[in-house]
Coordinates of C-alpha atoms in Angstrom, one line a residue:
Chain A
X1 CA -6.5 -25.8 -1.4
X2 CA -2.5 -26.9 -0.9
X3 CA -1.5 -26.3 2.6
X4 CA 0.6 -22.7 2.5
X5 CA 3.1 -24.0 4.7
X6 CA 3.8 -27.3 3.8
X7 CA 7.5 -27.1 3.9
X8 CA 7.2 -24.7 7.3
X9 CA 7.0 -21.2 5.1
X10 CA 4.4 -19.2 3.6
X11 CA 4.6 -20.2 -0.6
X12 CA 5.1 -16.8 -1.9
X13 CA 3.9 -18.2 -5.2
X14 CA 0.8 -19.4 -4.1
X15 CA -2.2 -17.3 -5.5
X16 CA -4.0 -16.1 -2.4
X17 CA -1.0 -15.0 -1.0
X18 CA 0.0 -13.2 -4.3
X19 CA -3.1 -11.4 -4.5
X20 CA -2.2 -10.5 -0.6
X21 CA 0.9 -9.3 -1.3
X22 CA -0.6 -7.6 -4.5
X23 CA -2.9 -5.1 -2.2
X24 CA 0.2 -4.2 -0.5
X25 CA 2.3 -3.6 -3.3
X26 CA -0.4 -0.8 -4.8
X27 CA -0.5 0.7 -0.6
X28 CA 3.2 1.8 -1.0
X29 CA 4.3 5.2 -1.1
X30 CA 1.3 6.3 0.4
X31 CA -0.2 7.0 3.8
X32 CA -2.8 4.9 6.0
X33 CA -5.0 7.0 8.3
X34 CA -6.7 6.2 11.3
X35 CA -10.4 7.3 11.3
X36 CA -12.9 7.0 13.7
X37 CA -16.1 8.6 11.7
X38 CA -17.3 8.5 8.3
X39 CA -16.5 12.3 7.8
X40 CA -13.1 11.8 9.1
X41 CA -12.7 9.0 6.4
X42 CA -13.7 11.6 3.7
X43 CA -11.3 14.0 5.0
X44 CA -8.5 11.5 4.7
X45 CA -10.0 10.4 1.0
X46 CA -9.8 14.0 -0.2
X47 CA -6.3 14.4 1.2
X48 CA -4.9 11.7 -0.5
X49 CA -4.9 8.8 1.7
X50 CA -4.1 5.5 -0.3
X51 CA -6.2 3.9 2.4
X52 CA -7.9 4.1 5.8
X53 CA -8.1 2.2 9.0
X54 CA -11.6 2.3 10.5
X55 CA -11.2 2.3 14.3
X56 CA -13.6 3.4 17.5
X57 CA -11.0 5.2 19.5
X58 CA -7.4 6.1 18.0
X59 CA -4.4 4.8 20.0
X60 CA -4.2 8.4 21.8
X61 CA -7.8 8.2 23.1
X62 CA -7.2 4.4 23.7
X63 CA -4.0 5.5 26.2
X64 CA -6.3 8.5 27.6
X65 CA -9.0 6.7 28.7
X66 CA -8.0 3.0 29.4
X67 CA -10.6 0.1 29.6
X68 CA -10.9 -3.1 27.0
X69 CA -10.4 -2.1 23.5
X70 CA -11.6 -4.3 20.9
X71 CA -12.6 -4.5 17.5
X72 CA -14.6 -1.6 15.8
X73 CA -18.4 -2.1 15.3
X74 CA -18.9 -3.5 11.8
X75 CA -21.8 -1.1 11.1
X76 CA -19.5 2.0 11.4
X77 CA -16.8 0.1 9.5
X78 CA -19.7 -0.7 6.9
X79 CA -20.4 2.8 6.7
X80 CA -17.2 3.9 6.0
X81 CA -16.6 1.3 3.4
X82 CA -19.5 2.8 1.7
X83 CA -18.4 6.2 1.8
X84 CA -14.9 5.9 0.6
X85 CA -13.5 4.2 -2.8
X86 CA -10.1 3.8 -1.3
X87 CA -9.3 0.9 0.7
X88 CA -10.3 0.1 4.1
X89 CA -8.6 -1.6 6.7
X90 CA -9.8 -2.8 10.2
X91 CA -8.3 -3.9 13.3
X92 CA -8.8 -7.0 15.4
X93 CA -7.1 -7.8 18.7
X94 CA -4.2 -10.2 18.5
X95 CA -5.4 -13.8 18.6
X96 CA -8.9 -12.8 17.8
X97 CA -9.8 -14.9 15.4
X98 CA -13.6 -14.3 15.7
X99 CA -12.9 -10.7 15.0
X100 CA -11.2 -11.6 11.9
X101 CA -13.4 -13.8 10.8
X102 CA -16.4 -10.9 11.1
X103 CA -13.7 -8.3 9.4
X104 CA -13.4 -10.9 6.8
X105 CA -17.2 -11.3 6.6
X106 CA -18.2 -7.7 6.2
X107 CA -15.6 -7.3 3.5
X108 CA -12.7 -4.9 4.8
X109 CA -9.7 -4.6 2.5
X110 CA -6.6 -5.4 5.2
X111 CA -7.1 -6.9 8.7
X112 CA -4.6 -5.1 11.2
X113 CA -4.2 -7.8 14.1
X114 CA -3.2 -5.1 16.4
X115 CA -1.3 -4.6 19.7
X116 CA -3.0 -1.1 20.2
X117 CA -6.3 -3.4 21.3
X118 CA -6.3 -5.2 24.1
X119 CA -4.8 -8.8 23.3
X120 CA -7.1 -11.8 23.3
X121 CA -4.6 -14.6 23.5
X122 CA -1.5 -14.3 25.5
X123 CA 0.0 -17.1 23.5
X124 CA -0.9 -17.1 19.9
X125 CA -1.8 -14.7 17.1
X126 CA -4.4 -15.6 14.5
X127 CA -3.6 -18.0 12.0
X128 CA -3.6 -15.9 9.1
X129 CA -3.5 -18.6 5.7
X130 CA -7.0 -19.2 7.0
X131 CA -7.9 -16.1 5.8
X132 CA -8.8 -14.7 1.8
X133 CA -8.6 -11.0 3.5
X134 CA -4.9 -9.9 4.1
X135 CA -3.5 -9.0 7.5
X136 CA -0.8 -6.6 8.2
X137 CA 0.6 -6.8 11.9
X138 CA 3.2 -5.1 14.1
X139 CA 6.9 -5.6 14.9
X140 CA 10.3 -4.5 16.7
X141 CA 12.6 -6.6 15.2
X142 CA 13.2 -9.1 12.5
X143 CA 12.2 -12.2 14.7
X144 CA 9.1 -10.7 15.5
X145 CA 8.5 -9.9 11.6
X146 CA 9.2 -13.5 10.6
X147 CA 7.3 -15.0 13.3
X148 CA 4.1 -12.8 11.9
X149 CA 5.0 -13.7 8.4
X150 CA 5.0 -17.3 9.0
X151 CA 1.6 -16.9 10.6
X152 CA 0.3 -15.2 7.2
X153 CA 0.8 -11.5 7.3
X154 CA 1.2 -10.0 3.9
X155 CA 2.4 -6.6 5.5
X156 CA 4.8 -5.9 8.2
X157 CA 4.8 -2.2 10.2
X158 CA 6.9 -1.4 12.7
X159 CA 5.2 -1.1 16.2
X160 CA 6.7 2.1 17.3
X161 CA 4.6 3.6 20.7
X162 CA 1.2 4.5 19.0
X163 CA -0.7 6.9 20.4
X164 CA 2.1 9.2 21.2
X165 CA 2.7 11.7 18.5
X166 CA 6.6 10.3 19.4
X167 CA 8.5 8.8 16.6
X168 CA 11.3 7.4 18.6
X169 CA 10.0 4.0 18.9
X170 CA 9.1 3.6 15.3
X171 CA 12.8 4.7 14.5
X172 CA 14.1 2.4 17.0
X173 CA 12.0 -1.0 15.1
X174 CA 12.8 0.4 11.9
X175 CA 16.7 0.5 12.7
X176 CA 16.2 -2.5 14.1
X177 CA 14.9 -4.6 11.7
X178 CA 16.7 -3.3 9.1
X179 CA 20.1 -3.7 10.7
X180 CA 19.1 -7.2 11.1
X181 CA 18.3 -7.9 7.9
X182 CA 21.7 -6.1 6.8
X183 CA 23.5 -8.6 9.4
X184 CA 22.0 -11.8 7.6
X185 CA 22.9 -10.8 4.2
X186 CA 26.8 -11.1 4.9
X187 CA 26.6 -14.5 6.9
X188 CA 28.0 -18.2 5.7
X189 CA 25.3 -20.4 5.2
X190 CA 26.2 -22.1 8.7
X191 CA 25.5 -18.8 10.4
X192 CA 21.9 -18.4 9.1
X193 CA 20.9 -21.9 11.2
X194 CA 21.9 -20.0 14.2
X195 CA 20.7 -16.7 13.6
X196 CA 17.1 -18.6 13.1
X197 CA 17.7 -19.9 16.2
X198 CA 18.8 -16.5 18.0
X199 CA 15.8 -14.6 16.1
X200 CA 13.3 -17.2 16.7
X201 CA 12.3 -17.4 13.3
X202 CA 12.2 -20.0 10.8
X203 CA 15.2 -20.8 8.8
X204 CA 13.5 -20.7 5.5
X205 CA 12.5 -17.1 6.0
X206 CA 15.7 -16.1 7.6
X207 CA 17.5 -17.5 4.2
X208 CA 14.9 -15.9 1.9
X209 CA 15.7 -12.4 4.0
X210 CA 19.6 -13.4 3.7
X211 CA 19.4 -13.9 -0.3
X212 CA 17.3 -10.9 -0.6
X213 CA 18.4 -7.9 1.9
X214 CA 14.7 -7.5 2.5
X215 CA 11.5 -9.1 4.2
X216 CA 9.6 -10.9 1.7
X217 CA 6.4 -8.9 2.4
X218 CA 6.2 -5.0 2.5
X219 CA 7.8 -3.2 5.4
X220 CA 5.5 -0.2 6.5
X221 CA 6.0 1.9 9.2
X222 CA 3.8 3.1 12.1
X223 CA 3.6 4.1 16.0
X224 CA 4.2 8.1 16.9
X225 CA 4.6 9.3 13.1
X226 CA 2.9 12.9 13.7
X227 CA 4.7 15.7 11.3
X228 CA 5.7 15.5 7.6
X229 CA 9.1 15.2 8.8
X230 CA 8.5 12.2 10.8
X231 CA 6.8 10.5 7.9
X232 CA 10.1 11.6 5.6
X233 CA 12.6 10.0 8.4
X234 CA 10.8 6.9 8.2
X235 CA 10.7 6.6 4.9
X236 CA 14.3 7.4 4.6
X237 CA 15.0 4.8 7.0
X238 CA 13.5 2.1 4.6
X239 CA 9.9 2.5 5.4
X240 CA 7.4 1.9 2.2
X241 CA 4.8 3.7 3.4
X242 CA 3.2 5.0 6.9
X243 CA 0.5 4.4 8.7
X244 CA -0.7 7.8 10.8
X245 CA -2.9 7.0 13.8
X246 CA -3.7 9.8 16.1
X247 CA -1.5 12.4 14.1
X248 CA -4.1 13.6 11.9
X249 CA -7.3 14.2 13.7
X250 CA -5.9 14.3 17.7
X251 CA -5.5 17.8 19.5
X252 CA -4.3 16.9 22.5
X253 CA -4.8 13.9 25.5
X254 CA -8.2 12.6 24.4
X255 CA -9.8 15.3 22.7
X256 CA -10.2 14.7 18.7
X257 CA -10.5 17.9 16.4
X258 CA -13.8 18.8 15.6
X259 CA -14.8 18.7 12.1
X260 CA -17.8 21.0 12.6
X261 CA -15.8 23.7 13.1
X262 CA -14.2 25.5 10.3
X263 CA -10.5 26.1 11.8
X264 CA -10.6 22.5 13.2
X265 CA -11.5 21.1 10.1
X266 CA -8.9 22.9 8.1
X267 CA -6.2 21.9 10.6
X268 CA -6.7 18.2 9.8
X269 CA -7.1 18.8 6.3
X270 CA -4.0 20.7 6.4
X271 CA -2.0 18.1 8.3
X272 CA -3.1 14.8 6.5
X273 CA -2.1 17.0 3.1
X274 CA 1.4 17.9 4.4
X275 CA 1.8 14.2 5.7
X276 CA 0.6 12.6 2.3
X277 CA 2.8 15.0 0.1
X278 CA 6.0 14.3 2.3
X279 CA 5.6 10.7 2.3
X280 CA 5.9 11.0 -1.7
X281 CA 8.8 13.6 -1.5
X282 CA 10.7 11.8 1.5
X283 CA 13.9 12.5 -0.1
X284 CA 13.2 16.4 -1.3
X285 CA 13.7 18.9 1.5
X286 CA 12.7 21.4 -0.5
X287 CA 9.1 20.2 -0.8
X288 CA 9.2 18.8 3.1
X289 CA 10.2 22.4 3.9
X290 CA 7.2 24.2 2.0
X291 CA 4.5 21.2 3.2
X292 CA 6.0 21.7 6.9
X293 CA 5.2 25.3 6.8
X294 CA 1.7 24.9 5.2
X295 CA 0.5 22.5 8.0
X296 CA -1.1 24.0 11.1
X297 CA -0.5 22.6 14.4
X298 CA 0.4 19.2 15.3
X299 CA -1.2 16.4 18.2
X300 CA 0.3 17.7 21.4
X301 CA 1.7 14.3 21.9
X302 CA 3.4 12.4 24.8
X303 CA 6.7 11.5 25.2
X304 CA 7.8 8.1 25.0
X305 CA 10.3 8.0 27.7
X306 CA 7.6 9.5 30.1
X307 CA 5.2 6.2 29.9
X308 CA 5.7 3.6 32.6
X309 CA 6.7 0.2 31.0
X310 CA 3.6 -1.3 31.9
X311 CA 1.6 1.4 30.0
X312 CA 3.4 0.4 26.7
X313 CA 1.7 -1.1 23.8
X314 CA 4.6 -2.6 21.8
X315 CA 5.2 -5.2 24.3
X316 CA 1.8 -6.8 23.7
X317 CA 2.3 -9.6 21.1
X318 CA 4.8 -12.7 21.2
Chain B
X1 CA 15.3 5.1 -24.7
X2 CA 14.3 6.6 -21.0
X3 CA 11.3 5.0 -19.4
X4 CA 9.7 7.1 -16.8
X5 CA 7.5 5.9 -13.9
X6 CA 5.4 8.1 -12.2
X7 CA 6.5 7.1 -8.7
X8 CA 3.5 9.4 -6.6
X9 CA 2.2 6.1 -5.0
X10 CA 1.8 2.8 -5.7
X11 CA 3.3 -0.2 -7.0
X12 CA 6.2 2.0 -9.2
X13 CA 8.8 -0.1 -8.0
X14 CA 7.7 -3.5 -9.4
X15 CA 7.1 -1.8 -12.8
X16 CA 10.6 -0.2 -12.9
X17 CA 11.8 -3.9 -11.6
X18 CA 10.1 -5.3 -14.4
X19 CA 11.1 -2.6 -17.3
X20 CA 15.0 -3.3 -15.7
X21 CA 14.6 -6.9 -16.5
X22 CA 13.4 -5.7 -20.1
X23 CA 16.7 -3.8 -20.4
X24 CA 14.9 -0.4 -20.3
X25 CA 16.3 2.7 -18.6
X26 CA 14.1 3.9 -15.9
X27 CA 13.5 7.0 -14.2
X28 CA 11.0 7.6 -11.3
X29 CA 8.8 10.9 -12.2
X30 CA 7.6 12.6 -9.0
X31 CA 8.1 16.4 -10.3
X32 CA 6.5 18.1 -13.5
X33 CA 10.0 18.8 -15.1
X34 CA 11.0 15.2 -15.1
X35 CA 8.3 14.6 -18.1
X36 CA 10.8 16.4 -20.5
X37 CA 13.3 14.1 -20.3
X38 CA 11.7 10.5 -20.9
X39 CA 10.3 8.9 -24.1
X40 CA 7.6 6.9 -22.4
X41 CA 5.6 6.8 -19.5
X42 CA 4.3 3.8 -17.1
X43 CA 1.6 4.7 -14.5
X44 CA 1.3 2.4 -12.1
X45 CA -1.1 0.7 -9.6
X46 CA -2.2 2.7 -6.7
X47 CA -4.7 5.1 -5.9
X48 CA -5.9 7.1 -8.6
X49 CA -7.6 9.6 -6.0
X50 CA -4.3 10.0 -4.6
X51 CA -2.6 10.7 -7.8
X52 CA -5.1 13.2 -8.8
X53 CA -4.4 14.9 -5.1
X54 CA -0.6 14.6 -5.4
X55 CA -0.3 15.9 -8.8
X56 CA -2.0 19.0 -8.3
X57 CA -3.2 21.3 -11.2
X58 CA 0.3 22.4 -12.7
X59 CA 1.8 18.6 -12.9
X60 CA -1.5 17.2 -14.3
X61 CA -1.4 19.5 -17.2
X62 CA 2.4 18.7 -17.8
X63 CA 1.0 14.7 -17.6
X64 CA -1.9 15.4 -19.8
X65 CA 0.2 17.2 -22.4
X66 CA 2.8 13.8 -22.2
X67 CA 0.0 11.1 -22.7
X68 CA -1.6 13.1 -25.7
X69 CA 1.9 13.1 -27.0
X70 CA 4.0 10.0 -26.3
X71 CA 3.6 6.6 -25.4
X72 CA 2.2 5.5 -22.2
X73 CA 0.6 2.6 -20.4
X74 CA -1.0 2.5 -17.5
X75 CA -2.2 -0.1 -15.2
X76 CA -5.3 -0.5 -13.2
X77 CA -5.5 3.3 -11.3
X78 CA -2.8 3.9 -14.3
X79 CA -5.8 2.6 -16.7
X80 CA -8.4 4.7 -14.9
X81 CA -6.2 8.1 -15.0
X82 CA -6.3 7.6 -18.9
X83 CA -9.6 7.0 -19.2
X84 CA -12.0 9.5 -21.1
X85 CA -15.2 8.7 -18.3
X86 CA -14.5 7.8 -14.8
X87 CA -17.3 6.1 -12.8
X88 CA -17.7 5.5 -9.0
X89 CA -17.0 7.7 -8.5
X90 CA -16.8 10.3 -11.1
X91 CA -13.5 11.7 -11.4
X92 CA -11.5 13.5 -14.0
X93 CA -9.8 11.5 -16.6
X94 CA -7.5 12.4 -18.8
X95 CA -8.7 11.1 -22.3
X96 CA -5.5 9.5 -23.6
X97 CA -8.2 6.5 -24.3
X98 CA -11.7 6.9 -25.8
X99 CA -13.2 4.4 -22.9
X100 CA -15.4 4.5 -19.4
X101 CA -14.3 2.9 -16.9
X102 CA -15.8 2.2 -13.4
X103 CA -13.5 1.9 -10.4
X104 CA -13.6 -1.1 -8.1
X105 CA -16.3 -2.7 -10.4
X106 CA -15.5 -6.0 -9.5
X107 CA -15.6 -5.6 -5.9
X108 CA -13.6 -5.6 -2.6
X109 CA -10.0 -7.2 -2.0
X110 CA -11.9 -10.4 -1.4
X111 CA -12.9 -10.1 -4.7
X112 CA -9.4 -10.0 -6.0
X113 CA -8.2 -12.7 -8.5
X114 CA -5.6 -14.0 -10.8
X115 CA -7.2 -15.3 -14.2
X116 CA -5.5 -16.7 -17.3
X117 CA -7.2 -15.8 -20.6
X118 CA -6.5 -15.6 -24.4
X119 CA -4.5 -12.3 -25.9
X120 CA -3.3 -10.5 -28.7
X121 CA 0.3 -10.9 -27.4
X122 CA 0.4 -14.5 -28.4
X123 CA -0.9 -18.2 -28.1
X124 CA 0.0 -18.7 -24.5
X125 CA -2.8 -17.7 -22.2
X126 CA -1.9 -14.6 -20.2
X127 CA -2.1 -14.4 -16.6
X128 CA -3.9 -11.5 -15.5
X129 CA -3.8 -10.4 -11.7
X130 CA -6.8 -8.3 -10.5
X131 CA -6.2 -6.0 -7.4
X132 CA -9.7 -4.5 -6.7
X133 CA -9.8 -4.1 -10.1
X134 CA -11.6 -1.3 -12.2
X135 CA -13.5 -2.4 -15.2
X136 CA -13.5 -1.1 -18.7
X137 CA -17.0 -0.7 -19.5
X138 CA -16.8 0.8 -23.1
X139 CA -14.6 1.6 -25.4
X140 CA -15.0 4.0 -28.2
X141 CA -13.8 4.1 -32.4
X142 CA -10.3 2.7 -32.9
X143 CA -9.5 1.6 -29.0
X144 CA -7.9 -2.1 -29.9
X145 CA -8.9 -4.8 -27.4
X146 CA -6.0 -6.8 -26.8
X147 CA -7.5 -9.0 -24.1
X148 CA -10.8 -9.5 -22.2
X149 CA -12.0 -11.2 -19.3
X150 CA -15.6 -12.1 -19.5
X151 CA -16.5 -10.3 -22.3
X152 CA -14.9 -7.0 -21.0
X153 CA -11.7 -5.3 -22.1
X154 CA -9.1 -5.7 -19.9
X155 CA -6.0 -4.7 -22.2
X156 CA -6.5 -2.0 -24.6
X157 CA -4.6 0.4 -27.3
X158 CA -5.2 3.5 -28.8
X159 CA -2.2 4.7 -30.9
X160 CA 1.1 4.7 -28.6
X161 CA -1.2 4.7 -25.3
X162 CA -1.6 1.0 -23.4
X163 CA -4.1 0.6 -20.8
X164 CA -4.4 -2.9 -18.2
X165 CA -6.8 -3.2 -15.8
X166 CA -4.9 -6.1 -14.5
X167 CA -1.2 -5.9 -12.9
X168 CA 1.5 -7.3 -15.5
X169 CA 4.0 -6.4 -13.3
X170 CA 3.2 -8.6 -10.6
X171 CA 3.7 -11.6 -13.2
X172 CA 6.6 -13.5 -14.5
X173 CA 4.7 -13.0 -18.0
X174 CA 6.9 -9.6 -19.9
X175 CA 5.0 -10.0 -23.0
X176 CA 2.7 -6.9 -21.9
X177 CA 5.5 -4.7 -20.9
X178 CA 7.5 -5.7 -23.6
X179 CA 4.7 -4.8 -26.1
X180 CA 4.8 -1.5 -24.7
X181 CA 8.6 -0.9 -25.2
X182 CA 8.0 -1.6 -28.9
X183 CA 5.2 1.6 -28.8
X184 CA 8.4 3.7 -27.4
X185 CA 11.0 2.6 -29.7
X186 CA 8.5 3.5 -32.8
X187 CA 7.3 6.5 -31.3
X188 CA 10.8 7.6 -30.8
X189 CA 11.5 7.1 -34.3
X190 CA 8.8 9.2 -35.5

C-alpha cells in the first residue's frame, strides 16, 4: 500500500481516504445523535437522525458523575448496530489506538477520537491513516483541525463544550475556524509559510485551505447544541451538519428522559424531530419558528461560563 | 433547463457541483412548491430513512408525482427512494423503477469500495464509488441495465428515470450525469 502521507500531507485522491470522505459527504445536512441504549437509537432513527453515536454515558452524565470515561462496551455498540439501519459511530479516547482497533473490528462506521472521554495519551493522537474505518476529531481552531487532518481524520467537528446545552463555545470554535480559513485566502504565497508556522499545521494543508477557502474534509459542529435554533445558528455559521449529544435525551444534571414514560418519550421524540427539521431548513425562519413551537422542553443545561477551567472538556487534545 | 437537487440531507452539494460543471442551472429543493419550477430532479446519497421523515406526507406526494412524470436520477439513497420494493428494513418506495433494492446489502462502511467496470456509457471503464451501498436484487421487464457489479445491476434506467447504487458525483468521470442531462433535454422537448 502506498504511504498516504509520503509528501507530508494526506493524499485526497487515494481510494481509502476517498471512501472515508465519501461517508462524511453522505452525512451532510443531517443530525448525528448521541444514544446510550437501543431504545434511544430507535427514537433517533425514527426522528430522522442521519447517524447515531453509541456511548455509555452522554457528556452531561460524564460531567456530573466524573470518573474515567472510556470506549463503550462493544456489546452495546453491536446491539445498536444490529437494530438501526443508519450509520453507527462510537468514541475512543484520545490516543487510545487499541480502543480504535476494537471499534474497527466490530465494524462501526465512524470513530470519534473524542475529548469527551478521558484522554489516554498526553501527547499523541491516534494515527488514523492506519485504519480503514474513518475518524472524526474535534477542533477549536484551524491549526488543531489541520493537525487532525494530517493524522488522517476524514471529518472535523467543532469541540464546543460538550454536555452543557450551552452553544457559546460551538459558536466560538466555528467562528474561529471559519475566520482563520478566510484569512488564509487573502494571503500572499510567502505569507502562507508563516501562517503554517503560526497555526502549527503542515504547510501543504495550509496551502490547500488557502486555495479552496475551506477544509479538505467536511466540517461539522458539536458541543452544546440543544435546540432547533442552535442547530440553525451553527449551520448558518458554516457547519455542514450537527452532532447533538446530551440535547435529545437528557432532562437535567445526570438524569436522562425515561423512554418507558409516554410523556418523556414524546419529549425526546419532539426534540429529535425538531432539531432534524431545523438542520435541513436552517435558513428558513418560518419553519424554524414552527418546529421550535412544536418542541416540548429542552435540556436544563449548564452555562459554560460557570464551569471552572480545569473542568472544561475542550482543552483535551493537542 | 433547470435541474433540482433534493437537498434535505446527504451529498446534494456534490451533485450540485457536478451538474454545474456540466453547465446545468441547479436549484436545491427543500419544499413542495419548488418541484413546479424544475425540469429534472436528482435525489442524492444520504440516509433514505431521513429523507422519508423530512419529506412528510405532503412533500412525498409531490415528489411521487414528479418522479412519475419528469426525468429523475437517484444515487444510493436516491435509488432506494425510486425503487418499487425496499428491503432491510422494508420501507415505502416511489415505484418509479420496477426493481427490488436491499439497503446496506454489501455491509457496513468497512465494506465500502471503489471498483471499475464496463458500462453502456462508452468503452472506458466506469469508476464506481460504493458507500454502504444498497444492492438491486431484481429488476422488472423494461428496465435497462447500464452497468453491473458481480452480476447485480448498479446503474439502471426506465424511461426517463435513472438510478445508481454507487456515487458518480464522487468520481471525476462525468458521463453518468451527462447521460441524465440528455434524458432531461429529451424530456423537455416532449
